[in-house]
Amino acid sequence: MILTVTLNTALDITYRVRSLRPHATHRISEVTERPGGKGVNVARVLAALGHEVAVTGFAGGGTGRIVQDRLTATPGVVDALVPIGGATRRTIAVVDERTGDTTQLNEPGPAIAPPEWSAFQEVYEDLLASASAVALCGSLPPGVPVGAYAGLIRTARAAGVPVLLDTSGEPLRRGVAARPDIVKPNSDELAELTGSHEPLRATHAARRRGAHAVVASLGPEGLLAATPEGTWRAAPPGRVHGNPTGAGDSATAGLLAALVEHRPWPERLTRAVALATATVHAPVAGEFDRRTYEELLGRVAVTGEVSAA
C-alpha cells in the first residue's frame, strides 16, 4: 500500500466558460467537482495505475464530507482522513475554452487545533506499518507546525518507509534537512531553496542539503533528476498544449509507482513525464489520458549519465 499525505485537502471545483473576461458576467458551460489537494491527486493517479493507496490528512465540515464520500467511491483508494472541527477548503479553477488557460482561486485551509494534529500523527504512524512508500504533498494549513514535514519524514525513516516530499518554502527547507528519499520541487521552488537558478547546479545543491535524490520539474521541458546513481533529464517528445493543472502530481505518482516496483531511474522518469504529459492532454484537470500515456512511454527522451560507484 502506498500512503499519500495531504494536510490541506480540498474540494476542487472546475468551471468551464467560453471566454474569461474581467468585470464580465459568465455563463458556465460545465462544472466538475472532485476531491483535491496534491496528495489526493497523486492517490487518484496511483489507483488508476493499479496500486492500492491510502489517503490521510484532514477533513471537516460539509465540504469535507463531500471529499470523503468521493474518495470512498474511488476504486483502490482508502479514506484515512482525520476529522477536524473546521471546514475543508475549496479551490476554484476557471477554464477559458477559447485559450485553454486556467485561472485558479484557492481558499485558505482550516485552522488545525493541537489535539487534531496529535490525532493525525497517531493515524500516520499506524498507517506506516503497512506502507511501501509515502508521499508528503502540498501546503500546510494554519496551526500545523512549519517543521511538520521534517518530523513526518523522520517518523517514516524510523519505520523504514521511503519518503517523497513535494512542498515549498520553509516546510521544504526544513523537510530537506530531514533527509527524504526524493524531493520533487519545481524550478522556482528549487531556486528559492538553493539560491541558484541554474537547474543542474540547484539539484545538486539540494542533495547536499540532505535529499537523497532530487527530481526537479522544468514545466514543459520535463524533469531533471540528480540521484546517487546518476543524473538524467527526461522530456516529452514535443510541445505540450492543454491544461497543466495536476501534471506535477501525476509525475509524483509515476515516480512513486516506479519506486515501489524497483524500477531504475531512467524508467521512473519516463513514466513520470509520460503521466504528466497525458494529464495536460486530459479533458478534466488532474486526470490523465491512458491512451496518450501508453503511447508516450516509448517516446519520452531520457539522457544523462550513471555515476561511478
Coordinates of C-alpha atoms in Angstrom, one line a residue:
M1 CA 0.0 0.0 0.0
I2 CA 1.2 3.5 -0.9
L3 CA 0.4 6.3 1.6
T4 CA -0.2 9.9 0.5
V5 CA -0.5 12.7 3.0
T6 CA -2.5 15.9 2.1
L7 CA -2.7 18.1 5.2
N8 CA -4.5 20.8 3.3
T9 CA -7.2 18.7 1.4
A10 CA -9.7 20.5 -0.8
L11 CA -12.8 20.1 -2.9
D12 CA -11.6 21.0 -6.4
I13 CA -14.3 22.8 -8.4
T14 CA -13.7 23.4 -12.1
Y15 CA -15.8 25.8 -14.2
R16 CA -15.6 25.9 -17.9
V17 CA -16.5 29.2 -19.7
R18 CA -16.4 30.1 -23.3
S19 CA -14.1 33.1 -22.7
L20 CA -12.9 34.5 -19.4
R21 CA -13.1 38.3 -19.3
P22 CA -12.5 40.6 -16.3
H23 CA -15.5 42.6 -15.0
A24 CA -18.0 40.5 -17.0
T25 CA -20.8 38.0 -16.2
H26 CA -20.0 34.5 -17.5
R27 CA -22.3 31.6 -18.3
I28 CA -20.7 28.3 -17.1
S29 CA -20.8 25.5 -19.7
E30 CA -19.7 22.7 -17.4
V31 CA -19.0 22.1 -13.7
T32 CA -16.8 19.4 -12.3
E33 CA -16.2 18.6 -8.6
R34 CA -13.7 16.1 -7.1
P35 CA -11.5 15.6 -4.1
G36 CA -8.3 17.6 -4.3
G37 CA -5.1 18.6 -2.8
K38 CA -1.7 17.4 -4.2
G39 CA -1.6 14.1 -2.3
V40 CA -5.2 13.3 -3.2
N41 CA -4.4 13.9 -6.9
V42 CA -1.4 11.6 -6.6
A43 CA -3.5 8.9 -5.0
R44 CA -6.1 9.0 -7.7
V45 CA -3.5 8.5 -10.4
L46 CA -1.8 5.7 -8.5
A47 CA -5.1 3.9 -8.1
A48 CA -5.7 4.3 -11.8
L49 CA -2.3 2.6 -12.4
G50 CA -3.5 -0.4 -10.3
H51 CA -1.9 0.5 -6.9
E52 CA -3.7 0.3 -3.6
V53 CA -3.5 3.8 -1.9
A54 CA -4.4 5.2 1.5
V55 CA -5.1 8.9 1.7
T56 CA -4.6 10.7 5.0
G57 CA -4.7 14.3 6.1
F58 CA -7.7 16.3 7.5
A59 CA -11.4 16.7 6.6
G60 CA -14.1 18.7 8.2
G61 CA -17.5 20.3 7.6
G62 CA -19.9 19.8 4.7
T63 CA -17.1 20.1 2.2
G64 CA -15.0 17.5 4.0
R65 CA -17.9 15.1 3.9
I66 CA -18.2 15.5 0.1
V67 CA -14.5 14.9 -0.2
Q68 CA -14.7 11.7 1.9
D69 CA -17.8 10.4 0.0
R70 CA -16.0 10.9 -3.3
L71 CA -12.8 9.2 -2.1
T72 CA -14.8 6.2 -0.8
A73 CA -16.3 5.9 -4.3
T74 CA -12.8 5.8 -5.9
P75 CA -11.7 2.2 -6.6
G76 CA -8.3 1.4 -5.0
V77 CA -8.3 4.4 -2.6
V78 CA -8.7 4.0 1.1
D79 CA -10.0 7.1 3.1
A80 CA -7.9 7.6 6.2
L81 CA -8.6 11.3 6.7
V82 CA -8.7 12.6 10.2
P83 CA -11.8 14.6 11.3
I84 CA -11.5 18.2 12.4
G85 CA -13.8 21.0 13.6
G86 CA -13.0 23.4 10.7
A87 CA -14.3 23.1 7.2
T88 CA -12.2 21.7 4.4
R89 CA -11.3 24.4 1.8
R90 CA -12.4 24.7 -1.8
T91 CA -10.4 25.5 -4.9
I92 CA -11.9 27.1 -8.0
A93 CA -10.4 26.6 -11.4
V94 CA -11.9 28.6 -14.3
V95 CA -11.0 27.2 -17.7
D96 CA -11.2 29.6 -20.7
E97 CA -12.3 27.3 -23.5
R98 CA -11.1 29.8 -26.2
T99 CA -7.5 29.9 -25.0
G100 CA -7.2 26.8 -22.8
D101 CA -5.8 28.9 -20.0
T102 CA -6.8 28.2 -16.4
T103 CA -7.4 30.8 -13.6
Q104 CA -7.0 29.3 -10.1
L105 CA -8.7 30.6 -6.9
N106 CA -7.6 28.8 -3.7
E107 CA -9.3 29.2 -0.3
P108 CA -7.1 29.1 2.8
G109 CA -7.2 25.9 4.8
P110 CA -9.0 25.5 8.1
A111 CA -7.1 26.1 11.4
I112 CA -5.8 22.8 12.9
A113 CA -6.0 22.6 16.7
P114 CA -3.2 20.9 18.7
P115 CA -5.3 17.9 19.6
E116 CA -6.2 17.4 15.9
W117 CA -2.5 17.5 14.9
S118 CA -1.7 14.9 17.6
A119 CA -4.6 12.7 16.4
F120 CA -3.2 12.9 12.9
Q121 CA 0.3 11.9 14.0
E122 CA -1.1 8.8 15.6
V123 CA -3.0 7.8 12.5
Y124 CA 0.1 8.4 10.4
E125 CA 2.3 6.2 12.5
D126 CA -0.3 3.4 12.3
L127 CA -0.6 3.7 8.5
L128 CA 3.2 3.5 8.1
A129 CA 3.1 -0.1 9.4
S130 CA 1.6 -1.3 6.1
A131 CA 3.0 1.3 3.7
S132 CA 5.5 0.6 1.0
A133 CA 6.2 4.3 0.4
V134 CA 4.8 7.7 1.5
A135 CA 4.3 11.0 -0.3
L136 CA 4.1 14.2 1.7
C137 CA 2.4 16.8 -0.5
G138 CA 1.3 20.4 -0.6
S139 CA 0.9 23.3 1.7
L140 CA 0.4 23.3 5.5
P141 CA -2.9 24.5 6.9
P142 CA -2.9 27.1 9.7
G143 CA -2.0 25.6 13.1
V144 CA 0.3 22.9 11.8
P145 CA 4.0 23.5 12.7
V146 CA 6.2 24.7 9.9
G147 CA 8.5 21.8 10.6
A148 CA 5.7 19.2 10.3
Y149 CA 7.0 17.6 7.2
A150 CA 10.5 17.2 8.7
G151 CA 9.0 15.4 11.7
L152 CA 6.9 13.1 9.4
I153 CA 10.0 12.3 7.3
R154 CA 11.9 11.3 10.4
T155 CA 9.0 9.1 11.5
A156 CA 8.8 7.4 8.2
R157 CA 12.6 6.8 8.0
A158 CA 12.5 5.3 11.5
A159 CA 9.8 2.9 10.2
G160 CA 11.9 2.0 7.1
V161 CA 9.4 3.6 4.7
P162 CA 10.8 5.6 1.7
V163 CA 9.5 9.2 1.6
L164 CA 8.8 11.6 -1.3
L165 CA 8.4 15.3 -0.4
D166 CA 6.6 17.8 -2.6
T167 CA 6.1 21.2 -0.9
S168 CA 7.6 24.6 -1.0
G169 CA 9.1 27.5 1.1
E170 CA 10.1 26.9 4.7
P171 CA 8.4 23.5 5.0
L172 CA 10.6 22.4 2.0
R173 CA 13.8 23.8 3.5
R174 CA 13.2 22.0 6.9
G175 CA 12.0 18.9 5.2
V176 CA 15.1 18.5 3.0
A177 CA 17.2 18.7 6.1
A178 CA 15.4 15.6 7.5
R179 CA 16.8 13.6 4.5
P180 CA 13.8 12.4 2.5
D181 CA 14.4 9.8 -0.2
I182 CA 13.1 12.0 -3.0
V183 CA 12.3 15.7 -3.2
K184 CA 10.3 17.0 -6.1
P185 CA 10.3 20.8 -6.4
N186 CA 9.5 22.9 -9.5
S187 CA 12.2 25.2 -10.8
D188 CA 11.0 28.2 -8.8
E189 CA 10.9 26.2 -5.5
L190 CA 14.3 24.8 -6.2
A191 CA 15.8 28.2 -6.8
E192 CA 14.2 29.6 -3.6
L193 CA 15.7 26.6 -1.7
T194 CA 19.2 26.8 -3.1
G195 CA 19.6 30.3 -4.3
S196 CA 20.6 29.0 -7.8
H197 CA 18.6 29.5 -11.0
E198 CA 20.6 27.0 -12.9
P199 CA 18.7 23.7 -12.6
L200 CA 21.5 21.3 -12.7
R201 CA 23.6 23.2 -10.1
A202 CA 20.5 23.7 -8.0
T203 CA 19.5 20.0 -7.9
H204 CA 23.0 19.0 -6.7
A205 CA 22.9 21.8 -4.1
A206 CA 19.5 20.4 -2.8
R207 CA 21.1 17.0 -2.5
R208 CA 23.9 18.5 -0.4
R209 CA 21.3 19.9 1.9
G210 CA 20.0 16.4 2.7
A211 CA 17.8 15.0 0.0
H212 CA 18.8 11.5 -1.2
A213 CA 17.5 12.3 -4.7
V214 CA 16.1 15.5 -6.3
V215 CA 13.7 15.4 -9.2
A216 CA 13.1 19.0 -10.5
S217 CA 10.1 19.8 -12.6
L218 CA 11.0 22.0 -15.5
G219 CA 7.5 22.6 -16.8
P220 CA 7.1 21.7 -20.5
E221 CA 10.8 20.8 -20.7
G222 CA 10.2 17.7 -18.5
L223 CA 12.2 16.6 -15.4
L224 CA 15.8 16.8 -14.2
A225 CA 16.9 14.2 -11.6
A226 CA 20.1 14.2 -9.5
T227 CA 20.5 10.9 -7.7
P228 CA 23.2 8.7 -6.2
E229 CA 23.0 6.5 -9.3
G230 CA 23.4 9.3 -11.8
T231 CA 21.9 12.5 -13.3
W232 CA 19.2 12.4 -16.0
R233 CA 16.9 14.7 -18.0
A234 CA 13.6 13.4 -19.3
A235 CA 11.5 15.4 -21.8
P236 CA 8.2 14.9 -23.7
P237 CA 8.6 14.3 -27.4
G238 CA 7.1 17.7 -28.4
R239 CA 5.5 20.9 -27.2
V240 CA 2.7 20.2 -24.8
H241 CA -0.7 22.0 -25.1
G242 CA -3.6 21.8 -22.7
N243 CA -4.3 22.3 -19.0
P244 CA -1.3 21.7 -16.8
T245 CA -3.3 21.5 -13.6
G246 CA -2.3 18.3 -11.8
A247 CA 0.5 17.4 -14.1
G248 CA 3.1 17.7 -11.4
D249 CA 1.0 15.4 -9.1
S250 CA 0.8 12.8 -11.9
A251 CA 4.6 13.0 -12.2
T252 CA 4.8 12.3 -8.5
A253 CA 2.5 9.3 -8.9
G254 CA 4.7 8.0 -11.7
L255 CA 7.9 8.3 -9.5
L256 CA 6.2 6.5 -6.6
A257 CA 4.8 3.7 -8.7
A258 CA 8.2 3.0 -10.3
L259 CA 9.9 3.3 -6.8
V260 CA 7.8 0.6 -5.2
E261 CA 8.2 -1.5 -8.3
H262 CA 12.0 -1.1 -8.0
R263 CA 12.4 0.4 -11.5
P264 CA 15.7 2.1 -12.5
W265 CA 15.8 5.9 -12.5
P266 CA 15.5 6.3 -16.3
E267 CA 12.3 4.3 -16.3
R268 CA 11.0 6.2 -13.3
L269 CA 11.5 9.5 -15.2
T270 CA 10.0 8.1 -18.4
R271 CA 6.8 7.1 -16.5
A272 CA 6.6 10.4 -14.7
V273 CA 7.0 12.5 -17.8
A274 CA 4.5 10.4 -19.8
L275 CA 1.9 10.7 -17.0
A276 CA 2.4 14.4 -16.6
T277 CA 2.0 14.9 -20.4
A278 CA -1.0 12.7 -20.5
T279 CA -2.5 14.8 -17.7
V280 CA -2.1 18.0 -19.7
H281 CA -3.9 16.4 -22.6
A282 CA -6.8 15.1 -20.5
P283 CA -10.2 16.9 -20.8
V284 CA -10.6 17.2 -17.0
A285 CA -7.8 18.9 -14.9
G286 CA -5.8 16.4 -12.9
E287 CA -6.9 13.3 -14.7
F288 CA -4.7 11.5 -17.3
D289 CA -5.5 10.2 -20.7
R290 CA -4.4 6.5 -20.6
R291 CA -4.0 6.1 -24.4
T292 CA -1.7 9.1 -24.5
Y293 CA 0.2 7.8 -21.5
E294 CA 0.8 4.4 -23.1
E295 CA 1.8 5.9 -26.4
L296 CA 4.3 8.3 -24.7
L297 CA 6.1 5.5 -22.8
G298 CA 8.2 4.7 -25.8
R299 CA 8.7 8.3 -26.9
V300 CA 10.0 10.2 -23.8
A301 CA 13.6 11.1 -24.3
V302 CA 15.9 10.4 -21.4
T303 CA 19.5 11.5 -21.4
G304 CA 22.2 11.5 -18.8
E305 CA 25.0 9.6 -17.2
V306 CA 25.4 7.0 -14.5
S307 CA 27.6 7.9 -11.5
A308 CA 30.7 6.0 -10.9
A309 CA 30.4 4.0 -7.7

